[in-house]
Short mmCIF file of C-alpha atoms and ligand atoms in Angstrom, two decimals:
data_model
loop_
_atom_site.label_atom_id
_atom_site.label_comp_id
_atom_site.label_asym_id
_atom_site.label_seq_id
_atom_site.Cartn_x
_atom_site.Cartn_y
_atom_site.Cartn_z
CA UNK A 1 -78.38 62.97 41.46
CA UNK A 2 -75.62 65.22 42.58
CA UNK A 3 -73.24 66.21 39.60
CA UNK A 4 -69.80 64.80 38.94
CA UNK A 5 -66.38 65.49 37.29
CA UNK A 6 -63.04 63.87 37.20
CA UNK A 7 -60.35 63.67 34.57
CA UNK A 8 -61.10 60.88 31.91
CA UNK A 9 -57.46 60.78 30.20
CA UNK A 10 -54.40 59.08 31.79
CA UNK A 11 -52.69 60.88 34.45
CA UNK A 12 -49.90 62.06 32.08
CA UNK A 13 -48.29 64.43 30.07
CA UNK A 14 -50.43 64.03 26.56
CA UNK A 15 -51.31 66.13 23.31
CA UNK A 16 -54.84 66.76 24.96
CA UNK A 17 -56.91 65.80 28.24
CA UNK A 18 -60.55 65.44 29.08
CA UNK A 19 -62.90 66.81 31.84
CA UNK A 20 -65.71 65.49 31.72
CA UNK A 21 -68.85 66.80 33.72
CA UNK A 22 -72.32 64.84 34.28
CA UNK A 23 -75.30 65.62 36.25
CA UNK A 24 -78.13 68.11 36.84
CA UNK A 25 -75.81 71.10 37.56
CA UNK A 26 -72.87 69.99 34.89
CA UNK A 27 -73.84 72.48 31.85
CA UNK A 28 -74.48 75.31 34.53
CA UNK A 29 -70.85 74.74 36.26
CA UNK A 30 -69.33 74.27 32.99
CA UNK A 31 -70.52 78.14 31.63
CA UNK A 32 -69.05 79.39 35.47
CA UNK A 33 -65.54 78.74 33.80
CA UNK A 34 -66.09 78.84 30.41
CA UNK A 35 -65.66 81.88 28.56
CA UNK A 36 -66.39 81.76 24.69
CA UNK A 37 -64.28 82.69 21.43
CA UNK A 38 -67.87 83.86 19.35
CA UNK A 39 -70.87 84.63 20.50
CA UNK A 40 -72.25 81.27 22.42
CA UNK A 41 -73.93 80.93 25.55
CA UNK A 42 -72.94 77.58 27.27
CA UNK A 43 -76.43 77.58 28.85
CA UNK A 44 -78.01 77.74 25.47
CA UNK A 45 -75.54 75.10 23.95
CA UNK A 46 -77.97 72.54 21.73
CA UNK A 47 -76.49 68.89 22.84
CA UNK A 48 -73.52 67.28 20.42
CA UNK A 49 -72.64 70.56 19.38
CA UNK A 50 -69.65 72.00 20.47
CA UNK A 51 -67.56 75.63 21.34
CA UNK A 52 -63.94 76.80 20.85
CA UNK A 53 -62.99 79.14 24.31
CA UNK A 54 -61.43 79.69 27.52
CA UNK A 55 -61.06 78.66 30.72
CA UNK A 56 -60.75 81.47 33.44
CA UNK A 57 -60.59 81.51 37.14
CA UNK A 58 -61.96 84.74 37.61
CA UNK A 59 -59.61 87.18 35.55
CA UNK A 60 -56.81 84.50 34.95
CA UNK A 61 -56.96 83.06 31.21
CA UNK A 62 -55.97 79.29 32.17
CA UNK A 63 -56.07 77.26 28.93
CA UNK A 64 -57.86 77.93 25.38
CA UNK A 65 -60.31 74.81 25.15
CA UNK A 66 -63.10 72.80 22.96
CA UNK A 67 -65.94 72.17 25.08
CA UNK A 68 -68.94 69.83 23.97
CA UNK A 69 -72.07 69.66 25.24
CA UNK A 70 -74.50 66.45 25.60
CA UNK A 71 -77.89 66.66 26.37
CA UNK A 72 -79.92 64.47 28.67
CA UNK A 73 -81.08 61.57 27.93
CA UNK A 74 -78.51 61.63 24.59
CA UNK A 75 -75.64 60.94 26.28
CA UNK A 76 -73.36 58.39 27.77
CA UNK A 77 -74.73 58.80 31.38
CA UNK A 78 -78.08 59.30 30.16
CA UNK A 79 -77.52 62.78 31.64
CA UNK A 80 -76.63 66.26 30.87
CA UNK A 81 -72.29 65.96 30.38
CA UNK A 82 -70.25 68.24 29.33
CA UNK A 83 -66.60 67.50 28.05
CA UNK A 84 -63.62 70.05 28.29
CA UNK A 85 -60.91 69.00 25.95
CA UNK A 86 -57.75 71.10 27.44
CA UNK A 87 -54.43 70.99 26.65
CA UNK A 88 -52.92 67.47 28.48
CA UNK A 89 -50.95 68.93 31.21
CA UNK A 90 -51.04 66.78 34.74
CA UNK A 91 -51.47 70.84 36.47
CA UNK A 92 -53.39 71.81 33.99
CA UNK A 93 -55.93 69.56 34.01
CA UNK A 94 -55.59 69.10 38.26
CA UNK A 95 -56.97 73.04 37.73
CA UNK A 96 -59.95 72.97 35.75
CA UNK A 97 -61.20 69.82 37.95
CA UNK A 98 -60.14 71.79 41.01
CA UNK A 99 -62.55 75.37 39.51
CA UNK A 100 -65.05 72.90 38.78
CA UNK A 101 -65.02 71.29 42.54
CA UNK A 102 -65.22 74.66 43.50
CA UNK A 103 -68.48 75.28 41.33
CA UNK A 104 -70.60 72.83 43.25
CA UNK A 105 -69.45 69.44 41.04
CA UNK A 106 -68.40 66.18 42.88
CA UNK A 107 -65.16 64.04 42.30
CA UNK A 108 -66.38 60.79 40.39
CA UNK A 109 -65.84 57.48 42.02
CA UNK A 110 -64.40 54.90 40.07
CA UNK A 111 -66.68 53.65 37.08
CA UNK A 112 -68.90 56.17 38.05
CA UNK A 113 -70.03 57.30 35.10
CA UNK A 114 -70.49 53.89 33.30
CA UNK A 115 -72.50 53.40 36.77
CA UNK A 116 -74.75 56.49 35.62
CA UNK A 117 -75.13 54.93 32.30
CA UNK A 118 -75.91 51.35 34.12
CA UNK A 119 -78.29 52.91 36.78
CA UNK A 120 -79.84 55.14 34.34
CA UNK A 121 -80.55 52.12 31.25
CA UNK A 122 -78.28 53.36 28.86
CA UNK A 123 -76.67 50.09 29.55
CA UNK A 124 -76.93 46.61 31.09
CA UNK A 125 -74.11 45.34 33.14
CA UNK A 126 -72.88 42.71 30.87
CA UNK A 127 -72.29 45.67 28.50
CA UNK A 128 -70.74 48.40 30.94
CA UNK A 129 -68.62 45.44 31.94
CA UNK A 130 -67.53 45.32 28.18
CA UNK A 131 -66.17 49.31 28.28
CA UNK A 132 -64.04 47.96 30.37
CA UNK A 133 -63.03 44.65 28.22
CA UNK A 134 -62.70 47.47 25.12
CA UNK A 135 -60.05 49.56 27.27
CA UNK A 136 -58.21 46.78 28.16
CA UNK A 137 -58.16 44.54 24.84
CA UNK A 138 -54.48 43.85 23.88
CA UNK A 139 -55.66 42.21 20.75
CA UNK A 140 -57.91 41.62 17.88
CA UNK A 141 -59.76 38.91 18.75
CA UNK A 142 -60.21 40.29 22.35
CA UNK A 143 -61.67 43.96 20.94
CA UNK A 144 -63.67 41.64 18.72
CA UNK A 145 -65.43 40.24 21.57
CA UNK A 146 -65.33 43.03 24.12
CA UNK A 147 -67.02 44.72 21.05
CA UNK A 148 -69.82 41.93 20.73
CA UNK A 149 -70.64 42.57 24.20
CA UNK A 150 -70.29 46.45 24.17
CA UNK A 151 -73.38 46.44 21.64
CA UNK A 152 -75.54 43.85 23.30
CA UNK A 153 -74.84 40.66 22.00
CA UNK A 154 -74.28 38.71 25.07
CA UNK A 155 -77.09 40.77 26.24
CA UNK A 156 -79.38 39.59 23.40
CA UNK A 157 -77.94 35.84 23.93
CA UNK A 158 -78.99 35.73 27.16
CA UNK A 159 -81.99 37.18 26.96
CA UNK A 160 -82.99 34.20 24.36
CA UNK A 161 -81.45 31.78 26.93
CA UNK A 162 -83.54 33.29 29.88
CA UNK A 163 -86.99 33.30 27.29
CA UNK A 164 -86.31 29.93 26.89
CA UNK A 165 -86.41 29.32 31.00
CA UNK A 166 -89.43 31.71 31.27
CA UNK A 167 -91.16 29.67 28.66
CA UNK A 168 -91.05 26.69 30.78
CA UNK A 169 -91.60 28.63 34.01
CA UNK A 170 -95.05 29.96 32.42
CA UNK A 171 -96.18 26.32 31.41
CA UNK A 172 -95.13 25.31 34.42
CA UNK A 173 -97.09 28.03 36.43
CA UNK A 174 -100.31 27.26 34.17
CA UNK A 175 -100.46 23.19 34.80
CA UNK A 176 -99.69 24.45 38.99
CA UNK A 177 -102.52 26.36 38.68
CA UNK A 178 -104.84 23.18 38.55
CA UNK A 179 -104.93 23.71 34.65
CA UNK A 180 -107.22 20.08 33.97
CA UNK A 181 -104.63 18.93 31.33
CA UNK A 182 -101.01 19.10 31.13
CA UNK A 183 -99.60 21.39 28.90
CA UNK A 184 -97.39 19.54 26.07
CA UNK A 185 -94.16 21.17 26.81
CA UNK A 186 -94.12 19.57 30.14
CA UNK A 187 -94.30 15.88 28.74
CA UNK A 188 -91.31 14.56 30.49
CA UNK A 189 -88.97 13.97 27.49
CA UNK A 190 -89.77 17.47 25.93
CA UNK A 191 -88.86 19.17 29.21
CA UNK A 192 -85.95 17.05 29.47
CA UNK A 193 -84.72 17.60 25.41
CA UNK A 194 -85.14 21.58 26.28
CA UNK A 195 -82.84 21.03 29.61
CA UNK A 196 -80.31 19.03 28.10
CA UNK A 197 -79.86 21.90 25.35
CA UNK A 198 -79.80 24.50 27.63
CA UNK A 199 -77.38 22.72 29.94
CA UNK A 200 -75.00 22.19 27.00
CA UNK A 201 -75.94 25.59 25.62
CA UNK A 202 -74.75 27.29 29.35
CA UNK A 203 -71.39 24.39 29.67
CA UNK A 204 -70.83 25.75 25.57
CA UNK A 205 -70.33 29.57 27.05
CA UNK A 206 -68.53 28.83 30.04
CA UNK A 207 -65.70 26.55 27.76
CA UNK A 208 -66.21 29.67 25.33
CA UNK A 209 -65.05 31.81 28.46
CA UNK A 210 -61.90 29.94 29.57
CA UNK A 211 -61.18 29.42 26.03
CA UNK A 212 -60.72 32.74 25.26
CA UNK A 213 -59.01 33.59 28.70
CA UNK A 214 -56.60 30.78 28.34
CA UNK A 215 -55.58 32.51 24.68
CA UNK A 216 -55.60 36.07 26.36
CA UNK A 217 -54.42 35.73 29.21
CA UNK A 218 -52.73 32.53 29.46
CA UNK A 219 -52.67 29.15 30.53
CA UNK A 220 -53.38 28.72 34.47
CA UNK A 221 -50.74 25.96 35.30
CA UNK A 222 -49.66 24.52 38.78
CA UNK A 223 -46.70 22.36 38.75
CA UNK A 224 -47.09 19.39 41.60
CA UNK A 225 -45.74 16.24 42.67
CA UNK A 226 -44.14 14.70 45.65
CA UNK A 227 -42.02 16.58 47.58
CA UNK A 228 -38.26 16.62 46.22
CA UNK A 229 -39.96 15.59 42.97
CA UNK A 230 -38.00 18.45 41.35
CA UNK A 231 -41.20 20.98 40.57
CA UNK A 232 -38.61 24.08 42.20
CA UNK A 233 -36.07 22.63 39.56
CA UNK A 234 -38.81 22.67 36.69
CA UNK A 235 -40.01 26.05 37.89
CA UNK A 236 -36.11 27.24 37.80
CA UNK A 237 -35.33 25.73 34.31
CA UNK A 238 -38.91 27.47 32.93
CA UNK A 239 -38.35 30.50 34.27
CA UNK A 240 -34.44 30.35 33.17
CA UNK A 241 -33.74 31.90 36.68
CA UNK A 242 -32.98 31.31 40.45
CA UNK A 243 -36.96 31.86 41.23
CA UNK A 244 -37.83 29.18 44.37
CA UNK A 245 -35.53 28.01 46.84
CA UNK A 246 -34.32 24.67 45.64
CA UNK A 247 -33.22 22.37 48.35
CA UNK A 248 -32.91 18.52 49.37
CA UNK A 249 -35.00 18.87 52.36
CA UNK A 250 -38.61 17.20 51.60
CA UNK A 251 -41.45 20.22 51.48
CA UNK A 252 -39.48 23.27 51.07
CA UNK A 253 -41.46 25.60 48.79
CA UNK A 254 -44.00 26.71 51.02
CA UNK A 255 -45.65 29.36 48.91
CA UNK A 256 -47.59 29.06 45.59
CA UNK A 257 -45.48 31.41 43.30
CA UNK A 258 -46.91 32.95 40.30
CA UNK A 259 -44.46 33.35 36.90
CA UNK A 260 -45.13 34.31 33.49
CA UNK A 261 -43.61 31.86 30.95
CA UNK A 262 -44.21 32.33 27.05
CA UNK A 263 -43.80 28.79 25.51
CA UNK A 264 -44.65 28.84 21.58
CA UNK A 265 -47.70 30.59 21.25
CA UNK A 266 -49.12 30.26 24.94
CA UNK A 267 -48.23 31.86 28.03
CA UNK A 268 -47.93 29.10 30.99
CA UNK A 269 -49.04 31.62 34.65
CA UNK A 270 -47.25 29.39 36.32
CA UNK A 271 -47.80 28.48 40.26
CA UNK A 272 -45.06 26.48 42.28
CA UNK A 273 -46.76 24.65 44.69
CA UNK A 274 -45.92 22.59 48.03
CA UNK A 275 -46.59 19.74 46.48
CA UNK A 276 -50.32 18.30 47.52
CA UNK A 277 -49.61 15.28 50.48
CA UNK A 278 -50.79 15.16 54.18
CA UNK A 279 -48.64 17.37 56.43
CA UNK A 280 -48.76 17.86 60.52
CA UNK A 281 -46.18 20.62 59.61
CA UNK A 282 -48.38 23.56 60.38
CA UNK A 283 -46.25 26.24 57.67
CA UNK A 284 -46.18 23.77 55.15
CA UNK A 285 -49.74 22.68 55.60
CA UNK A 286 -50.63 25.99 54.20
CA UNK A 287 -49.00 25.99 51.28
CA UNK A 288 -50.23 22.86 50.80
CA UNK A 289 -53.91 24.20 50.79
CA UNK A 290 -52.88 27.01 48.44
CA UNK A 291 -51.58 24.19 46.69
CA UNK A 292 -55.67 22.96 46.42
CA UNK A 293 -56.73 26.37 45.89
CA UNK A 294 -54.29 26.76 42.95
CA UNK A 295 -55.79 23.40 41.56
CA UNK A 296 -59.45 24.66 41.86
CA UNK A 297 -58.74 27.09 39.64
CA UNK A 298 -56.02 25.91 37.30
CA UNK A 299 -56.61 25.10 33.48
CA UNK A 300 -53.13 22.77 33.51
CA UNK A 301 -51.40 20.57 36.02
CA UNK A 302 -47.52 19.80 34.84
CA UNK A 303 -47.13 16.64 37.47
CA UNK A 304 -43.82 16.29 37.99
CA UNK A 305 -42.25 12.87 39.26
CA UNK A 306 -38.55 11.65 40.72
CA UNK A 307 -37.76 9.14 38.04
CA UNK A 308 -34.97 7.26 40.24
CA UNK A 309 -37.97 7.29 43.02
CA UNK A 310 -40.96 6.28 40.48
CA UNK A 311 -44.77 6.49 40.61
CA UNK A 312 -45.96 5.89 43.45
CA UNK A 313 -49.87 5.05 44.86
CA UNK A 314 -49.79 8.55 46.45
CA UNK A 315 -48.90 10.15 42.82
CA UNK A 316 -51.55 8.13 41.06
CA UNK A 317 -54.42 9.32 43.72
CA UNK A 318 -53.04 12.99 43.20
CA UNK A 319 -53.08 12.55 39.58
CA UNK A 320 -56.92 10.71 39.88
CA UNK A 321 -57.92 13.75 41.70
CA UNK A 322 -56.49 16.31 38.81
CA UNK A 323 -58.16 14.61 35.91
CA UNK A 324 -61.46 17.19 35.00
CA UNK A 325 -58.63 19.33 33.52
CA UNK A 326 -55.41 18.14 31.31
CA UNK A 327 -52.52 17.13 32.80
CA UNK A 328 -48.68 16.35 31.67
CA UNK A 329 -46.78 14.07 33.71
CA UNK A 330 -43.05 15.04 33.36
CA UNK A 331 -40.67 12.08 34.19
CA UNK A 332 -37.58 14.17 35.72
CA UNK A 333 -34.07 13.65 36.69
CA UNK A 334 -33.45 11.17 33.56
CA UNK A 335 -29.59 11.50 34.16
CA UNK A 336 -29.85 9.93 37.51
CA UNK A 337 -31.69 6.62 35.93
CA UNK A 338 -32.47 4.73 33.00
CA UNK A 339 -36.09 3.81 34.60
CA UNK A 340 -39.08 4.10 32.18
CA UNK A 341 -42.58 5.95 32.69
CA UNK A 342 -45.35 3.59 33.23
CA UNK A 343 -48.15 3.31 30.86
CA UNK A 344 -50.28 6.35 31.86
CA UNK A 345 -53.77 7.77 30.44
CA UNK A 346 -51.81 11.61 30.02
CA UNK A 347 -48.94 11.98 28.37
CA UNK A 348 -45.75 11.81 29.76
CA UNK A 349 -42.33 13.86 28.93
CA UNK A 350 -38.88 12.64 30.09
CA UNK A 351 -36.17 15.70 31.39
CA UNK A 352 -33.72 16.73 33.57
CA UNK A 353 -34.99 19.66 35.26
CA UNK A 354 -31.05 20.41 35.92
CA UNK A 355 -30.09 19.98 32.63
CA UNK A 356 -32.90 20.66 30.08
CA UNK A 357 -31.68 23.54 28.20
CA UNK A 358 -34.52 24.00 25.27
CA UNK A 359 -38.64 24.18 25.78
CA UNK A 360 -38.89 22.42 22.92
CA UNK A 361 -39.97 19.38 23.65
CA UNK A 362 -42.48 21.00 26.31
CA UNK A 363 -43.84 23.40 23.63
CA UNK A 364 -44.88 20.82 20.86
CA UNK A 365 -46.79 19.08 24.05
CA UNK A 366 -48.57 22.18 24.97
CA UNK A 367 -49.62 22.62 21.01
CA UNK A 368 -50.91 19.40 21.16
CA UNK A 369 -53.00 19.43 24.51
CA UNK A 370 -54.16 23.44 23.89
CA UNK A 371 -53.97 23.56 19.84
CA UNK A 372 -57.61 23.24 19.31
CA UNK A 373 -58.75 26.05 21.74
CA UNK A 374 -59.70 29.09 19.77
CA UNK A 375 -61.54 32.15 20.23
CA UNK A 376 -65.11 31.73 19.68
CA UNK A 377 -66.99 33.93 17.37
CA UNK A 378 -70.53 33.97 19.07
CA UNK A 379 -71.01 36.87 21.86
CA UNK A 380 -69.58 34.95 24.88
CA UNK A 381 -69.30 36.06 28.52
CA UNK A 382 -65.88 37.94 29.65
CA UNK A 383 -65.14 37.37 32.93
CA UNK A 384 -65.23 35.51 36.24
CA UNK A 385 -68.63 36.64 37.96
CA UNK A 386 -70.43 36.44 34.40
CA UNK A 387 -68.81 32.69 34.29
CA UNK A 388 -69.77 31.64 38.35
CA UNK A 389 -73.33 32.97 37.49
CA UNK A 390 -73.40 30.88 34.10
CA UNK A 391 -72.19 27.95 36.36
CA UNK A 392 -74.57 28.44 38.79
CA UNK A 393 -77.23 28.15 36.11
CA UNK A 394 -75.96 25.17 34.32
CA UNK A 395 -75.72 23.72 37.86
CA UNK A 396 -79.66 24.42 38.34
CA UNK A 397 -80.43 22.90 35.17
CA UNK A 398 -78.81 19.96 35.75
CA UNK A 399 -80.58 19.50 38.74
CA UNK A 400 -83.64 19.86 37.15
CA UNK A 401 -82.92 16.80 34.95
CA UNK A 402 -81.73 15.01 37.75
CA UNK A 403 -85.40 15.93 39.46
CA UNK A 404 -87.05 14.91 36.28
CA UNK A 405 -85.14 11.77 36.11
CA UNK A 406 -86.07 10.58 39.71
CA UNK A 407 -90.29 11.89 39.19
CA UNK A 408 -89.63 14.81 41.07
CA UNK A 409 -92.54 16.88 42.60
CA UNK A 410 -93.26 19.53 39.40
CA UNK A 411 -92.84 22.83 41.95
CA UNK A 412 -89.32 21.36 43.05
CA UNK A 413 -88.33 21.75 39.36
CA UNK A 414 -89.78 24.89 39.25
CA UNK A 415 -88.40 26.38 41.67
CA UNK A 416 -84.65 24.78 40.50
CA UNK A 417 -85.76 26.52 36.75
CA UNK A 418 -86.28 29.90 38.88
CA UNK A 419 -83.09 29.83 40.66
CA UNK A 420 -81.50 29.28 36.90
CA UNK A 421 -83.32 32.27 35.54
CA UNK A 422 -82.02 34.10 38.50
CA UNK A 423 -78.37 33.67 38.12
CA UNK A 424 -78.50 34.48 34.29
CA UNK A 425 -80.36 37.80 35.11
CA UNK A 426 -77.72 38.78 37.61
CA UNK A 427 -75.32 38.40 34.75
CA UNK A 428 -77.19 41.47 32.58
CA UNK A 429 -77.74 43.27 36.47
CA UNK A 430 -81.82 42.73 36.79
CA UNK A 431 -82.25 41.46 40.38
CA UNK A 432 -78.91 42.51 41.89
CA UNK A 433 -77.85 43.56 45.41
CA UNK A 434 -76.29 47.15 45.34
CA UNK A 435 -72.70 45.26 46.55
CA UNK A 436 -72.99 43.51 43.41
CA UNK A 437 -72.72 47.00 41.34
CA UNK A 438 -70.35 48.26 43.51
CA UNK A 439 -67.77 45.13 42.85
CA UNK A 440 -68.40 45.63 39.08
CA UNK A 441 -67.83 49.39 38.86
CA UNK A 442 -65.11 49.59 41.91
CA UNK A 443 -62.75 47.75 38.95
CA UNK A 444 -63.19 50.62 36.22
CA UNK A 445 -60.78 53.75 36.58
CA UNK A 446 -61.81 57.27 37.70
CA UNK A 447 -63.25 59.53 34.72
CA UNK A 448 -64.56 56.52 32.66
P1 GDP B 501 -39.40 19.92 44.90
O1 GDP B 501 -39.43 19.63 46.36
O2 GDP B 501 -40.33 19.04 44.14
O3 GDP B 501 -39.60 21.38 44.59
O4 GDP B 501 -37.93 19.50 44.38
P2 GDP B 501 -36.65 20.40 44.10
O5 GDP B 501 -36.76 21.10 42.81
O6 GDP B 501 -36.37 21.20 45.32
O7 GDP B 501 -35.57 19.27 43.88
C1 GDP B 501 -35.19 18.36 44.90
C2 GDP B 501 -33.76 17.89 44.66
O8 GDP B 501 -33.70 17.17 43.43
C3 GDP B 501 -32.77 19.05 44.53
O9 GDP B 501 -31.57 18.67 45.15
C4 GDP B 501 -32.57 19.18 43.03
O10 GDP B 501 -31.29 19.70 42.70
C5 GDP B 501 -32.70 17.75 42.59
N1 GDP B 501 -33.16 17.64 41.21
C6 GDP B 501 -34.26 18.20 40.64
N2 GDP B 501 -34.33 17.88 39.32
C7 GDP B 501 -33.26 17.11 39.06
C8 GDP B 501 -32.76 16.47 37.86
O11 GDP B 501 -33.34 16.54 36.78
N3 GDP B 501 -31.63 15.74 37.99
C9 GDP B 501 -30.95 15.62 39.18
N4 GDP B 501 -29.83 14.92 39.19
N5 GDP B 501 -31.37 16.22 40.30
C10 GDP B 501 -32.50 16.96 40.25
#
């Protein structure tokens, strides 16, 4: 593989800035600019040692420097690196990248070198996604788990989760093979006892996911209702400014707007929708779709309904059709009427959009519907493609019961239990396309 190099600190001013070099070629174009304080030959350099020197281009002294050398396979690409530590000027360190471009290296894609590491074994995919989740942890309990993952946890977790798949798959394979006598783990209520804990196993990681999202990154919340409901009003009054256009005109917020809004200890993301109802109104029908595609993916609906108006059939349908995820009903415009909220199954908060002044009503809601969520202390899965493949799996697995259930052929199961071990393999990178890879690493920054 060709050799790379890119700047691994921050593109800023700093005490100090990294180079970093890896590939074939990397020790030889290091010692090309590298001229050292004692008597050291970069060439010669054992790996994790280290040199104190300077950078030239050709008779020009550039920058004194500590440059490390790693050898292959002990390092963090799994190939030969070598790190300059210069001092952390922007021109500075554009230089040394620059002499080293002109020594033969490469400029390193994004990721790239956690790629190298990935492509090379040093690490699976679940844990280069984690470098990434350790950069970006804005908390304890987020390092925590980013950390779990960075040292193979998850890994490890679903490796036992797979084995336990495989296992079947091999008894499986054994009675398909005209074995005379089934084996015992394919009795019908064993194989059934084993899918049932898996499937609960697979739904525990996936709640462990948005659990753990919801506390990081906040709570995914779409505000809906009938049109003229007041959900701009609500939206105005959370976000304590002028945000959507407020107006008396049914169907007037035509895009899904996205606010942050800390309540108590949660952050609401907020999304103003068009409010979900059939439309012929082509503009509005989009938003109203966006309004859908907010839903899909929300982890809180605040349904908000015209109290001097009242609940109507169309509001209980919309509200039937929210009800996988929880949902507060909020009974607005209070000063116009004296009308009660009907007896409801979610609970239900009387305001004035236009006049509430204080969240806290709204908080000590929130606590109660989101209080029990906490972070969980098993390795869990950390992001969106690692929870779609868990999904996925689950989904297989249910089928599988459902095939049991109904007497099923045996090699439909099987090849239900396959497509299972598939999508948890994907999650660790065995068995994935080469866009796969590139969507993972295309997310990390240059130099890491
Ligand atoms: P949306 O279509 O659901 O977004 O509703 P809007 O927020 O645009 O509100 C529709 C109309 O109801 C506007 O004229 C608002 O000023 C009015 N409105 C909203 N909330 C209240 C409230 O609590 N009290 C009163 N009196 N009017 C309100």
């Amino acid at each position: 593989m060709n050799t790379i190099a890119a700047i691994s600190t921050p593109n800023a001013v700093g005490g100090i800035a990294t180079i970093r070099i890896s590939g074939e070629d990397a020790i030889a174009a290091a010692s090309k600019i590298f001229i050292p304080a004692g008597n050291v030959k970069v060439t010669e350099m054992r790996g994790y040692t280290c040199a104190y020197g300077w950078i030239a281009d050709g008779d020009r002294r550039l920058d004194d420097v500590v440059l490390t050398v790693f050898r292959a396979p002990h390092s963090y690409t799994g190939e030969d690196t070598v790190e300059i530590t210069c001092h952390g000027g922007i021109f500075l360190s554009k230089q040394i990248l620059s002499l080293l471009l002109r020594c033969g290296c490469e400029p390193a894609g994004a990721g790239e070198f956690t790629k190298r590491a990935f492509l090379n074994g040093k690490l699976s995919l679940s844990q280069a996604e984690a470098v990434m989740d350790v950069i970006r942890a804005d908390g304890d309990a987020a390092l925590r788990q980013a950390n779990l993952a960075k040292q193979g946890k998850l890994h490890e977790r679903m490796f036992s989760i797979s084995e336990r798949l495989v296992d079947m798959m091999s008894a499986f394979a054994y009675w398909l093979d005209d074995a005379e006598e089934m084996p015992p783990e394919l009795e019908r209520s064993c194989l059934l006892q084993e899918l049932s804990a898996l499937y609960a196993e697979l739904r525990q990681m996936s709640a462990d996911y948005q659990n753990g999202r919801i506390l990081r990154e906040g709570i995914r919340t779409v505000l809906l209702g009938r049109p003229n409901a007041g959900k701009s009003s609500v939206m105005n009054w959370l976000c304590g400014m002028q945000r959507s256009i407020v107006t008396d005109i049914a169907g007037t917020t035509r895009d899904v707007i996205t606010e942050q809004v800390k309540i108590g200890d949660f952050t609401l993301l907020l999304s103003d929708t068009a409010g979900l109802r059939e439309t012929e109104n082509a503009i509005e029908s989009i938003g109203i779709s966006q309004a859908y595609l907010a839903l899909d993916t929300a982890d809180f609906v605040i349904y908000v309904v015209d109290a001097a108006v009242g609940m109507m059939q169309e509001d209980r349908e919309i509200l039937a059709s929210c009800k996988e995820r929880p949902v507060l009903v909020l009974w607005n415009k209070t000063d116009l009427t004296d009308s009660q909220p009907p007896e409801l199954d979610v609970p239900v908060l009387t305001i004035s959009a236009l006049h509430a002044d204080s969240y806290a009503p709204l908080e000590l809601q929130i606590k109660e519907i989101f209080q029990e969520r906490t972070f969980s202390d098993q390795p869990t899965i950390m992001n969106e493609r690692q929870n779609t493949l868990i999904l996925r799996a689950a989904e297989r697995v249910s089928v599988c019961c459902n095939l049991l259930n109904e007497d099923a052929e045996l090699d439909m199961i099987y090849a239900e239990l396959e497509e299972a071990a598939h999508a948890l393999r994907e999650i660790d990178g065995d068995d994935v396309t080469d866009d796969v890879i590139e969507g993972v690493f295309s997310k990390f920054c240059v130099g890491k």
